[in-house]
Coordinates of C-alpha atoms (C1' of nucleotides) in Angstrom, one line a residue:
Chain A
M272 CA -24.0 7.4 6.8
T273 CA -20.4 7.4 7.7
Q274 CA -19.9 3.7 8.1
L275 CA -16.4 2.2 7.7
T276 CA -16.2 -1.1 5.8
L277 CA -13.1 -3.2 6.1
Y278 CA -12.0 -6.5 4.6
N279 CA -11.5 -8.9 7.4
T280 CA -9.0 -11.6 6.8
R281 CA -10.6 -13.6 9.5
T282 CA -14.0 -13.9 7.7
R283 CA -12.6 -13.3 4.2
A284 CA -15.3 -10.7 3.6
K285 CA -15.9 -7.0 3.8
E286 CA -17.6 -6.1 7.0
V287 CA -19.0 -2.9 8.5
F288 CA -16.6 -2.0 11.2
T289 CA -18.2 -1.8 14.7
P290 CA -15.9 -1.0 17.6
I291 CA -15.9 -3.2 20.7
D292 CA -15.8 0.1 22.7
P293 CA -16.7 3.2 20.6
A294 CA -15.1 5.3 23.3
N295 CA -11.8 3.8 22.6
V296 CA -11.0 2.0 19.4
R297 CA -7.9 -0.2 19.8
A298 CA -5.6 -1.2 17.0
Y299 CA -2.3 -3.1 16.8
L300 CA 0.2 -3.2 14.0
C301 CA 3.1 -5.7 13.8
G302 CA 6.1 -3.4 13.9
P303 CA 9.7 -3.9 12.7
T304 CA 12.3 -6.3 13.8
V305 CA 15.1 -3.9 14.4
Y306 CA 18.4 -5.1 13.0
D307 CA 18.5 -3.1 9.7
R308 CA 17.0 -0.2 7.8
A309 CA 13.3 -0.4 7.0
H310 CA 12.4 -1.3 3.4
I311 CA 9.6 0.0 1.2
G312 CA 7.4 -3.0 2.1
N313 CA 7.5 -1.9 5.7
A314 CA 6.6 1.6 4.4
R315 CA 3.5 0.4 2.6
N316 CA 2.3 -1.4 5.7
V317 CA 2.9 1.6 7.9
V318 CA 1.4 4.1 5.5
M319 CA -1.8 2.1 4.9
F320 CA -2.3 1.6 8.6
D321 CA -1.6 5.3 9.2
I322 CA -4.4 6.2 6.9
L323 CA -6.7 3.8 8.7
I324 CA -5.8 5.3 12.0
R325 CA -6.3 8.9 10.7
L326 CA -9.7 7.8 9.4
L327 CA -10.7 6.2 12.6
R328 CA -9.7 9.3 14.5
R329 CA -12.2 11.2 12.3
L330 CA -14.9 8.7 13.2
Y331 CA -14.3 8.0 16.9
P332 CA -13.3 10.2 19.8
K333 CA -10.4 8.0 20.9
V334 CA -8.1 5.6 19.1
T335 CA -5.3 3.7 20.7
Y336 CA -2.7 2.7 18.2
V337 CA -0.1 0.3 19.3
R338 CA 2.9 -0.7 17.1
N339 CA 5.5 -2.9 18.7
I340 CA 9.2 -3.1 18.2
T341 CA 10.7 -6.6 18.0
D342 CA 14.1 -6.2 19.7
I343 CA 14.6 -9.9 20.5
D344 CA 15.5 -12.0 17.5
D345 CA 18.1 -14.3 16.2
K346 CA 19.1 -11.9 13.5
I347 CA 19.8 -9.3 16.1
N348 CA 21.7 -11.8 18.1
N349 CA 23.9 -12.6 15.1
R350 CA 24.7 -9.0 14.5
A351 CA 25.5 -8.5 18.2
K352 CA 27.9 -11.5 18.0
E353 CA 29.5 -10.3 14.8
R354 CA 30.2 -6.9 16.3
G355 CA 30.8 -7.9 19.9
L356 CA 28.1 -5.6 21.1
P357 CA 25.1 -6.0 23.5
I358 CA 21.8 -6.2 21.6
E359 CA 20.7 -2.8 22.9
Q360 CA 23.5 -1.2 20.9
V361 CA 22.6 -3.2 17.8
T362 CA 18.9 -2.2 17.9
E363 CA 19.4 1.4 18.9
G364 CA 20.4 2.6 15.4
P365 CA 17.7 0.7 13.5
I366 CA 15.0 2.0 15.9
R367 CA 16.1 5.6 15.4
W368 CA 16.3 5.1 11.6
Y369 CA 12.8 3.6 11.6
H370 CA 11.4 6.6 13.3
E371 CA 13.2 9.0 11.0
D372 CA 12.2 7.1 7.8
M373 CA 8.5 6.7 8.8
G374 CA 8.4 10.3 9.9
A375 CA 9.7 11.3 6.5
L376 CA 6.6 9.6 5.1
Y377 CA 4.4 11.6 7.4
A378 CA 3.3 8.5 9.2
L379 CA 2.1 9.4 12.7
P380 CA 3.8 7.8 15.6
P381 CA 1.8 5.1 17.5
D382 CA 0.4 6.0 20.8
I383 CA 2.3 3.2 22.4
E384 CA 5.4 1.5 21.0
P385 CA 6.1 -1.4 23.2
R386 CA 9.3 -3.4 23.0
A387 CA 9.7 -7.1 23.5
T388 CA 12.6 -6.7 25.9
E389 CA 10.3 -4.7 28.2
H390 CA 7.6 -7.4 28.3
L391 CA 9.3 -10.5 29.5
P392 CA 7.0 -10.8 32.6
E393 CA 3.9 -10.8 30.3
I394 CA 5.5 -13.2 27.9
I395 CA 6.3 -15.6 30.7
A396 CA 2.9 -15.2 32.2
I397 CA 1.2 -16.1 29.0
I398 CA 3.4 -19.2 28.6
E399 CA 2.6 -20.3 32.1
R400 CA -1.1 -20.0 31.4
L401 CA -0.7 -22.0 28.3
I402 CA 1.1 -24.8 30.2
A403 CA -1.5 -24.7 32.9
N404 CA -4.3 -24.9 30.3
G405 CA -2.7 -27.9 28.7
H406 CA -1.9 -26.1 25.5
A407 CA 1.9 -26.1 25.9
Y408 CA 4.6 -28.5 27.1
V409 CA 8.2 -28.4 28.1
A410 CA 10.7 -30.5 26.1
E411 CA 14.5 -30.4 26.3
G412 CA 14.5 -26.9 27.8
H413 CA 12.0 -25.6 25.2
V414 CA 8.4 -24.7 25.7
L415 CA 6.2 -25.6 22.8
F416 CA 2.7 -24.8 21.8
S417 CA 0.7 -28.0 21.0
V418 CA -1.3 -27.4 17.9
A419 CA -3.3 -30.6 18.5
S420 CA -4.6 -29.1 21.7
D421 CA -6.3 -26.3 19.8
P422 CA -9.3 -27.4 17.7
D423 CA -9.4 -24.0 16.0
Y424 CA -5.7 -24.1 15.0
G425 CA -5.4 -23.5 11.2
K426 CA -8.8 -22.0 10.7
F427 CA -7.6 -18.4 10.5
S428 CA -5.2 -19.1 7.6
G429 CA -7.4 -21.7 6.1
R430 CA -5.2 -24.7 6.7
T431 CA -6.2 -28.2 7.7
P432 CA -4.0 -30.2 10.1
D433 CA -3.2 -32.5 7.1
E434 CA -1.9 -29.7 5.1
L435 CA 0.2 -28.5 8.0
I436 CA 1.8 -31.9 8.3
A437 CA 2.4 -32.1 4.6
G438 CA 3.9 -28.6 4.6
A439 CA 6.2 -29.2 7.5
R440 CA 9.9 -29.1 6.8
V441 CA 12.1 -32.2 7.0
D442 CA 14.1 -31.0 9.9
V443 CA 11.4 -31.2 12.5
A444 CA 12.9 -31.1 15.9
P445 CA 12.6 -34.5 17.5
Y446 CA 11.2 -33.2 20.8
K447 CA 8.1 -31.8 19.0
R448 CA 4.9 -33.8 19.5
D449 CA 3.5 -32.6 16.3
A450 CA 5.4 -31.2 13.3
G451 CA 3.3 -28.0 13.5
D452 CA 4.1 -27.3 17.2
F453 CA 6.0 -24.0 17.5
V454 CA 8.4 -22.6 20.1
L455 CA 7.2 -20.3 22.9
W456 CA 10.4 -20.3 24.8
K457 CA 13.8 -21.6 23.9
P458 CA 17.0 -22.0 25.9
S459 CA 19.9 -19.6 25.4
T460 CA 23.5 -20.7 25.5
P461 CA 25.8 -18.5 27.7
D462 CA 27.0 -16.5 24.7
L463 CA 23.5 -15.5 23.8
P464 CA 21.1 -13.0 25.4
G465 CA 18.7 -14.6 27.8
W466 CA 16.3 -14.0 30.5
D467 CA 15.5 -16.1 33.6
S468 CA 12.3 -18.1 33.5
P469 CA 10.7 -21.1 35.2
W470 CA 12.2 -23.1 32.3
G471 CA 15.7 -21.8 32.8
R472 CA 17.6 -19.0 31.1
G473 CA 16.3 -18.5 27.6
R474 CA 14.4 -16.2 25.2
P475 CA 10.9 -16.0 23.8
G476 CA 9.9 -17.4 20.4
W477 CA 8.9 -15.2 17.6
H478 CA 5.1 -15.1 17.9
I479 CA 4.6 -14.9 21.7
E480 CA 5.8 -11.3 22.1
C481 CA 2.9 -9.9 20.0
S482 CA 0.4 -11.8 22.1
A483 CA 2.0 -10.4 25.2
M484 CA 2.3 -6.8 24.1
S485 CA -1.2 -6.6 22.7
W486 CA -2.6 -8.2 25.8
K487 CA -0.7 -5.7 28.1
H488 CA -1.7 -2.6 26.1
L489 CA -5.0 -3.4 24.5
G490 CA -6.5 -6.3 26.5
T491 CA -7.5 -9.8 25.5
D492 CA -10.0 -8.5 23.0
F493 CA -9.4 -5.6 20.7
D494 CA -10.6 -4.2 17.4
I495 CA -8.0 -4.3 14.7
H496 CA -4.8 -6.1 14.0
G497 CA -2.7 -5.3 10.9
G498 CA 0.3 -6.6 9.1
G499 CA 1.6 -7.8 5.8
D500 CA -0.2 -10.8 4.3
D501 CA 2.9 -12.9 4.6
L502 CA 2.3 -12.9 8.3
I503 CA -1.1 -14.6 8.1
F504 CA 0.7 -17.8 8.4
P505 CA 2.4 -18.7 10.6
H506 CA 2.7 -15.5 12.7
H507 CA -0.9 -14.4 13.0
E508 CA -2.3 -18.0 13.1
N509 CA 0.1 -18.6 16.1
E510 CA -0.7 -15.4 17.8
I511 CA -4.4 -16.2 17.7
A512 CA -3.8 -19.7 19.0
Q513 CA -1.6 -18.5 21.9
S514 CA -3.9 -15.7 22.9
C515 CA -7.2 -17.5 22.7
C516 CA -5.8 -20.5 24.4
A517 CA -4.2 -18.5 27.2
F518 CA -7.4 -16.6 27.8
P519 CA -10.3 -18.9 27.2
G520 CA -13.4 -17.2 25.9
S521 CA -11.5 -14.3 24.4
H522 CA -11.3 -13.7 20.7
F523 CA -8.1 -11.7 20.3
A524 CA -8.4 -9.2 17.4
K525 CA -11.9 -8.8 15.8
T526 CA -10.8 -7.4 12.5
W527 CA -7.6 -8.3 10.6
V528 CA -6.3 -6.1 7.9
H529 CA -3.5 -7.4 5.8
N530 CA -1.8 -5.5 3.0
R531 CA -0.3 -7.4 0.1
M532 CA 3.4 -7.7 -0.6
L533 CA 4.8 -5.3 -3.1
L534 CA 6.8 -6.1 -6.1
V535 CA 10.0 -4.6 -7.3
N536 CA 10.4 -4.8 -11.1
G537 CA 7.6 -7.4 -11.2
E538 CA 9.3 -9.6 -8.7
K539 CA 8.3 -10.2 -5.1
M540 CA 10.6 -8.3 -2.8
S541 CA 11.9 -10.8 -0.3
K542 CA 14.9 -11.5 1.9
S543 CA 15.8 -14.7 0.1
L544 CA 15.7 -13.1 -3.3
G545 CA 17.8 -10.2 -2.0
N546 CA 16.0 -7.6 -4.0
F547 CA 15.1 -5.4 -1.1
K548 CA 14.6 -1.7 -1.7
V549 CA 15.7 0.2 1.4
L550 CA 13.3 3.0 2.2
N551 CA 16.0 5.4 3.1
D552 CA 17.7 5.0 -0.3
V553 CA 14.4 5.8 -2.0
L554 CA 14.0 8.9 0.2
Q555 CA 17.4 10.2 -1.0
T556 CA 15.9 10.4 -4.5
A557 CA 12.4 11.6 -3.9
P558 CA 10.4 13.6 -1.4
G559 CA 8.8 11.5 1.3
E560 CA 5.4 12.7 0.3
A561 CA 5.9 11.4 -3.2
V562 CA 6.9 8.0 -1.9
R563 CA 3.8 8.0 0.3
L564 CA 1.6 8.9 -2.6
L565 CA 3.1 6.2 -4.7
L566 CA 2.2 3.7 -2.0
M567 CA -1.4 5.0 -2.0
R568 CA -1.9 4.8 -5.7
S569 CA -2.9 1.2 -5.6
H570 CA -5.3 -0.5 -3.2
Y571 CA -3.6 -2.0 -0.2
R572 CA -4.9 -5.5 -0.9
S573 CA -3.6 -5.6 -4.5
T574 CA 0.0 -6.0 -5.6
L575 CA 2.0 -2.8 -6.2
D576 CA 5.0 -2.8 -8.4
F577 CA 7.3 -0.2 -7.0
S578 CA 9.0 1.5 -9.9
D579 CA 11.0 4.6 -10.6
A580 CA 8.4 5.6 -13.2
G581 CA 5.7 5.4 -10.6
L582 CA 7.7 7.6 -8.3
V583 CA 8.0 10.3 -11.1
E584 CA 4.3 10.2 -11.7
A585 CA 3.5 10.5 -8.0
R586 CA 5.7 13.5 -7.9
K587 CA 3.9 15.1 -10.8
E588 CA 0.6 14.5 -9.2
L589 CA 1.7 16.3 -6.1
D590 CA 3.1 19.1 -8.3
R591 CA -0.5 19.5 -9.6
F592 CA -2.0 19.5 -6.1
Y593 CA 0.4 22.1 -4.9
R594 CA -0.2 24.3 -7.9
A595 CA -3.9 24.2 -7.0
L596 CA -3.2 25.2 -3.5
E597 CA -0.8 27.9 -4.6
A598 CA -3.7 29.6 -6.4
H599 CA -5.3 30.2 -3.0
P600 CA -2.7 31.6 -0.7
G601 CA -3.6 31.5 3.0
V602 CA -6.5 29.1 2.6
K603 CA -7.3 27.0 5.6
A604 CA -8.3 23.4 5.8
A605 CA -12.0 22.8 5.8
S606 CA -13.3 21.1 9.0
E607 CA -14.8 18.2 7.2
V608 CA -13.2 15.7 4.9
P609 CA -14.8 16.1 1.5
E610 CA -17.3 13.5 0.5
C611 CA -15.4 12.6 -2.7
V612 CA -12.4 11.6 -0.6
L613 CA -14.2 10.2 2.5
E614 CA -16.5 7.9 0.7
P615 CA -13.9 5.9 -1.1
L616 CA -11.8 5.7 2.1
L617 CA -14.8 4.4 4.1
D618 CA -15.1 1.6 1.5
D619 CA -12.1 -0.5 2.6
L620 CA -9.6 2.2 2.3
N621 CA -9.9 2.8 -1.4
T622 CA -7.0 5.2 -1.7
P623 CA -6.9 5.4 -5.5
G624 CA -10.5 6.4 -5.4
A625 CA -9.7 9.0 -2.8
L626 CA -6.9 10.4 -4.9
S627 CA -9.2 10.6 -7.8
G628 CA -11.4 12.8 -5.6
V629 CA -8.5 15.1 -4.8
H630 CA -7.8 15.5 -8.5
G631 CA -11.3 16.7 -9.0
L632 CA -10.9 19.2 -6.2
A633 CA -7.6 20.4 -7.7
D634 CA -9.4 21.0 -11.0
A635 CA -12.0 23.2 -9.1
A636 CA -9.3 25.0 -7.1
L637 CA -7.3 25.8 -10.3
A638 CA -10.5 27.1 -11.8
G639 CA -10.7 29.6 -8.9
D640 CA -12.8 27.8 -6.2
A641 CA -11.2 28.5 -2.9
S642 CA -13.5 26.1 -1.0
A643 CA -12.1 23.3 -3.1
A644 CA -8.6 24.2 -2.0
A645 CA -9.8 24.2 1.6
A646 CA -11.3 20.8 1.0
M647 CA -8.0 19.6 -0.5
L648 CA -6.2 20.4 2.7
A649 CA -8.9 18.6 4.8
A650 CA -8.4 15.6 2.5
G651 CA -4.7 16.0 3.0
H652 CA -5.1 15.7 6.8
V653 CA -6.8 12.3 6.5
L654 CA -4.5 11.1 3.7
G655 CA -1.3 12.4 5.2
L656 CA -0.6 14.5 2.1
L657 CA -0.1 18.2 1.4
N658 CA 1.9 18.6 4.6
V659 CA 4.0 21.5 3.5
S660 CA 3.3 24.9 1.8
P661 CA 3.4 25.1 -2.0
A662 CA 6.4 27.4 -1.7
E663 CA 8.3 24.7 0.3
W664 CA 7.2 22.0 -2.1
F665 CA 8.4 23.8 -5.2
A666 CA 11.3 25.7 -4.0
G667 CA 13.1 23.2 -1.8
D668 CA 16.4 24.8 -1.5
I669 CA 17.2 26.6 -4.7
P670 CA 20.9 27.2 -5.0
A671 CA 22.2 30.7 -5.3
E672 CA 23.8 29.7 -8.6
V673 CA 20.4 28.8 -10.1
Q674 CA 18.8 32.0 -8.7
D675 CA 21.6 34.0 -10.3
L676 CA 21.0 32.3 -13.7
A677 CA 17.3 33.0 -13.4
A678 CA 17.9 36.7 -12.6
Q679 CA 20.2 37.0 -15.7
R680 CA 17.5 35.4 -17.7
V681 CA 14.9 38.0 -16.7
E682 CA 17.3 40.7 -17.8
A683 CA 17.9 39.0 -21.1
R684 CA 14.2 38.7 -21.7
K685 CA 13.8 42.4 -21.0
R686 CA 16.3 43.1 -23.7
K687 CA 14.4 40.6 -26.0
D688 CA 17.6 38.7 -26.2
F689 CA 15.8 35.4 -26.5
A690 CA 18.8 33.4 -27.6
E691 CA 20.5 34.2 -24.4
S692 CA 17.3 33.6 -22.5
D693 CA 17.0 30.1 -23.9
R694 CA 20.6 29.4 -23.2
L695 CA 20.1 30.3 -19.6
R696 CA 16.9 28.2 -19.3
D697 CA 18.9 25.2 -20.6
A698 CA 21.6 26.0 -18.1
I699 CA 19.0 26.0 -15.3
A700 CA 17.5 22.8 -16.5
A701 CA 20.9 21.2 -16.5
L702 CA 21.1 21.9 -12.8
G703 CA 17.7 20.2 -12.3
Y704 CA 15.4 23.2 -12.1
A705 CA 12.6 24.4 -14.3
V706 CA 11.7 28.0 -14.9
E707 CA 8.2 29.2 -15.6
D708 CA 7.4 32.7 -16.9
G709 CA 4.4 34.4 -15.6
P710 CA 2.5 37.6 -16.6
G711 CA 4.6 40.7 -16.4
G712 CA 7.8 38.9 -17.1
T713 CA 8.1 37.4 -13.7
Y714 CA 9.2 33.8 -13.3
K715 CA 9.0 30.9 -10.9
L716 CA 11.7 28.3 -10.2
R717 CA 11.0 24.8 -9.1
K718 CA 12.8 21.5 -9.0
S719 CA 12.2 19.5 -12.2
Chain B
rG214 C1' 1.4 -30.8 -5.1
rG215 C1' -2.3 -28.2 -1.6
rU216 C1' -4.7 -23.4 -0.6
rC217 C1' -5.8 -18.5 -2.3
rC218 C1' -5.7 -14.0 -5.4
rG219 C1' -5.6 -11.5 -9.9
rG220 C1' -5.8 -10.7 -15.5
rU221 C1' -9.3 -3.3 -17.4
rG222 C1' -6.8 1.9 -22.7
rG223 C1' 0.6 2.9 -24.4
rC224 C1' 1.7 2.7 -18.9
rA225 C1' -0.3 3.0 -13.8
rG226 C1' -4.9 2.0 -11.5
rA227 C1' -10.5 2.2 -9.4
rG228 C1' -15.6 1.3 -9.7
rU229 C1' -19.9 -1.1 -11.7
rG230 C1' -25.6 -6.5 -13.9
rG231 C1' -27.4 -1.4 -18.3
rU232 C1' -23.7 5.2 -21.7
rG233 C1' -16.0 2.0 -18.5
rA234 C1' -13.2 6.7 -12.5
rU235 C1' -8.5 9.1 -12.0
rG236 C1' -3.3 10.0 -13.1
rC237 C1' 1.0 9.8 -16.4
rA238 C1' 2.1 9.6 -21.6
rG239 C1' 0.1 11.0 -26.7
rC240 C1' -2.7 14.3 -30.2
rG241 C1' -5.3 19.1 -31.6
rG242 C1' -6.5 24.2 -30.0
rA243 C1' -6.0 28.7 -26.7
rC244 C1' -2.1 31.3 -24.1
rU245 C1' 3.6 32.3 -24.7
rG246 C1' 9.1 35.6 -28.2
rC247 C1' 9.7 30.1 -27.8
rA248 C1' 8.6 27.2 -23.7
rA249 C1' 6.7 25.8 -19.0
rA250 C1' 2.3 25.9 -16.2
rU251 C1' -2.9 26.5 -17.0
rC252 C1' -7.5 26.1 -19.8
rC253 C1' -10.6 23.8 -23.8
rG254 C1' -11.1 19.4 -26.7
rC255 C1' -9.6 14.3 -28.8
rG256 C1' -8.2 9.3 -29.4
rA257 C1' -7.5 4.9 -26.6
rA258 C1' -9.2 -0.9 -22.5
rU259 C1' -12.4 -5.0 -19.6
rG260 C1' -7.1 -12.4 -21.3
rU261 C1' -10.0 -16.5 -23.7
rG262 C1' -14.3 -20.1 -24.7
rG263 C1' -19.0 -21.2 -22.9
rG264 C1' -23.4 -20.4 -19.4
rU265 C1' -27.2 -17.5 -16.6
rU266 C1' -29.8 -12.8 -18.1
rC267 C1' -33.8 -8.4 -21.9
rG268 C1' -28.6 -7.0 -21.1
rA269 C1' -22.0 -9.2 -18.2
rU270 C1' -16.3 -6.0 -17.7
rU271 C1' -19.2 -7.2 -13.3
rC272 C1' -22.4 -13.5 -11.5
rC273 C1' -21.2 -19.1 -12.7
rC274 C1' -18.0 -23.0 -15.2
rG275 C1' -13.7 -24.4 -18.4
rC276 C1' -9.0 -22.8 -20.5
rC277 C1' -4.7 -19.8 -20.8
rC278 C1' -1.4 -16.4 -18.3
rG279 C1' 0.6 -14.0 -13.9
rG280 C1' 1.2 -13.7 -8.6
rA281 C1' 1.0 -15.0 -3.3
rC282 C1' 1.1 -18.4 1.0
rC283 C1' 2.5 -23.5 2.5
rU284 C1' 10.0 -21.5 5.0
rC285 C1' 12.9 -16.0 7.7
rC286 C1' 10.1 -11.9 5.4
rA287 C1' 5.6 -6.2 6.1

RNA sequence: GGUCCGGUGGCAGAGUGGUGAUGCAGCGGACUGCAAAUCCGCGAAUGUGGGUUCGAUUCCCGCCCGGACCUCCA
């Protein structure tokens, strides 16, 4: 039985995943707001969703993966103003970096990567529907969603209307009917980017773009919607309200998967705390595959403390995997994902369990079992690991200087000059490389 | 304050109503000129007090501790 079980935030329970249309599974992930480099929290989100997509592709003939780019945002506007540039030039770099950084983590690109700036007609169409349906109103140039008009509002995030009022901030705009009402459209001053609309020149609110883009590319009802759990409220609550109210009778996303925030040195990583770890900075210190493995070492719904020690361990685990593959040169990936890896993944993406399975296979491969090595590669395909050859993994680019020292060491060992041999090994280690002797006096170099 | 989640060996981190994965680290042995890698073996954990049960780490309640959301954030 290959049944996928996922924890659905909507029902707060694990459920057997059943596609709306098994011929085309449709999934949406909230993508980046492009004004800066991606951080490692973005990376966790993307890596986990990447594994889900890879798994779904094993189970179903077609999967449509949509991940948006938010390129309309006040932070972007602020940068544009500071630099005196149009927003396209502000977002261009961050979009390119995002693709590069996620690519370094072996995250597959989405099938469709819509941008907010390309979906103004859909955004405006949804807002018009909401006004027509009595779920939105115009006030002082703004269009606002009326939470009171939606009896289901708050159910998704588990909030009562009373709580919403209690939680509202002091500076509630006077034109709001209810404190919880949120902006669908807001006016732009001449110095800000804006688009023409029935309500004048302005720009969309934060939540409406996801409703518009998922509608355009996946329809009013689709299978899976993902994001970080900090988006449950208000972002996802509001998306649901907008989409379901704009399209009466529809249910928006059926299954919601949210990954937990990660911690840095035991503290939540957040914009206000200013303790962000930039993904690209981490990638300067460790291979992308090691970063990816570190993100997979804990379950996506539990907290993960991102640490340098963890990164070192992740790298050592990969060393072991690649050594196992190295024992079987030329082995090809098996066609099926091994049971010891597939089974944990099917159970709500238990990546630590899956990695445990890979370790078992590595044991077998090191003991001489070629089929275990083939199974490891198949597991790598669904996990997004073991993407390079063992030679590439270990060698990296070994400087000529290090190779020269190693050659001298071989000579010294032939002469039984072990003092010199040890001195050379230390010299090699000082340059960040390790040397391993093999049978017959040969040696192997690797980064240490 | 409201809502929710979690507390597992030295560290990281899964599963499970009935002998507690996996990795890193540590210890002993084999191998090695010495190492490294590899192999064999070892030690080591379920926050706390009750309850349900033949039996609880697992289910229920209290307590303590930690974290998240309620505000831009993945």
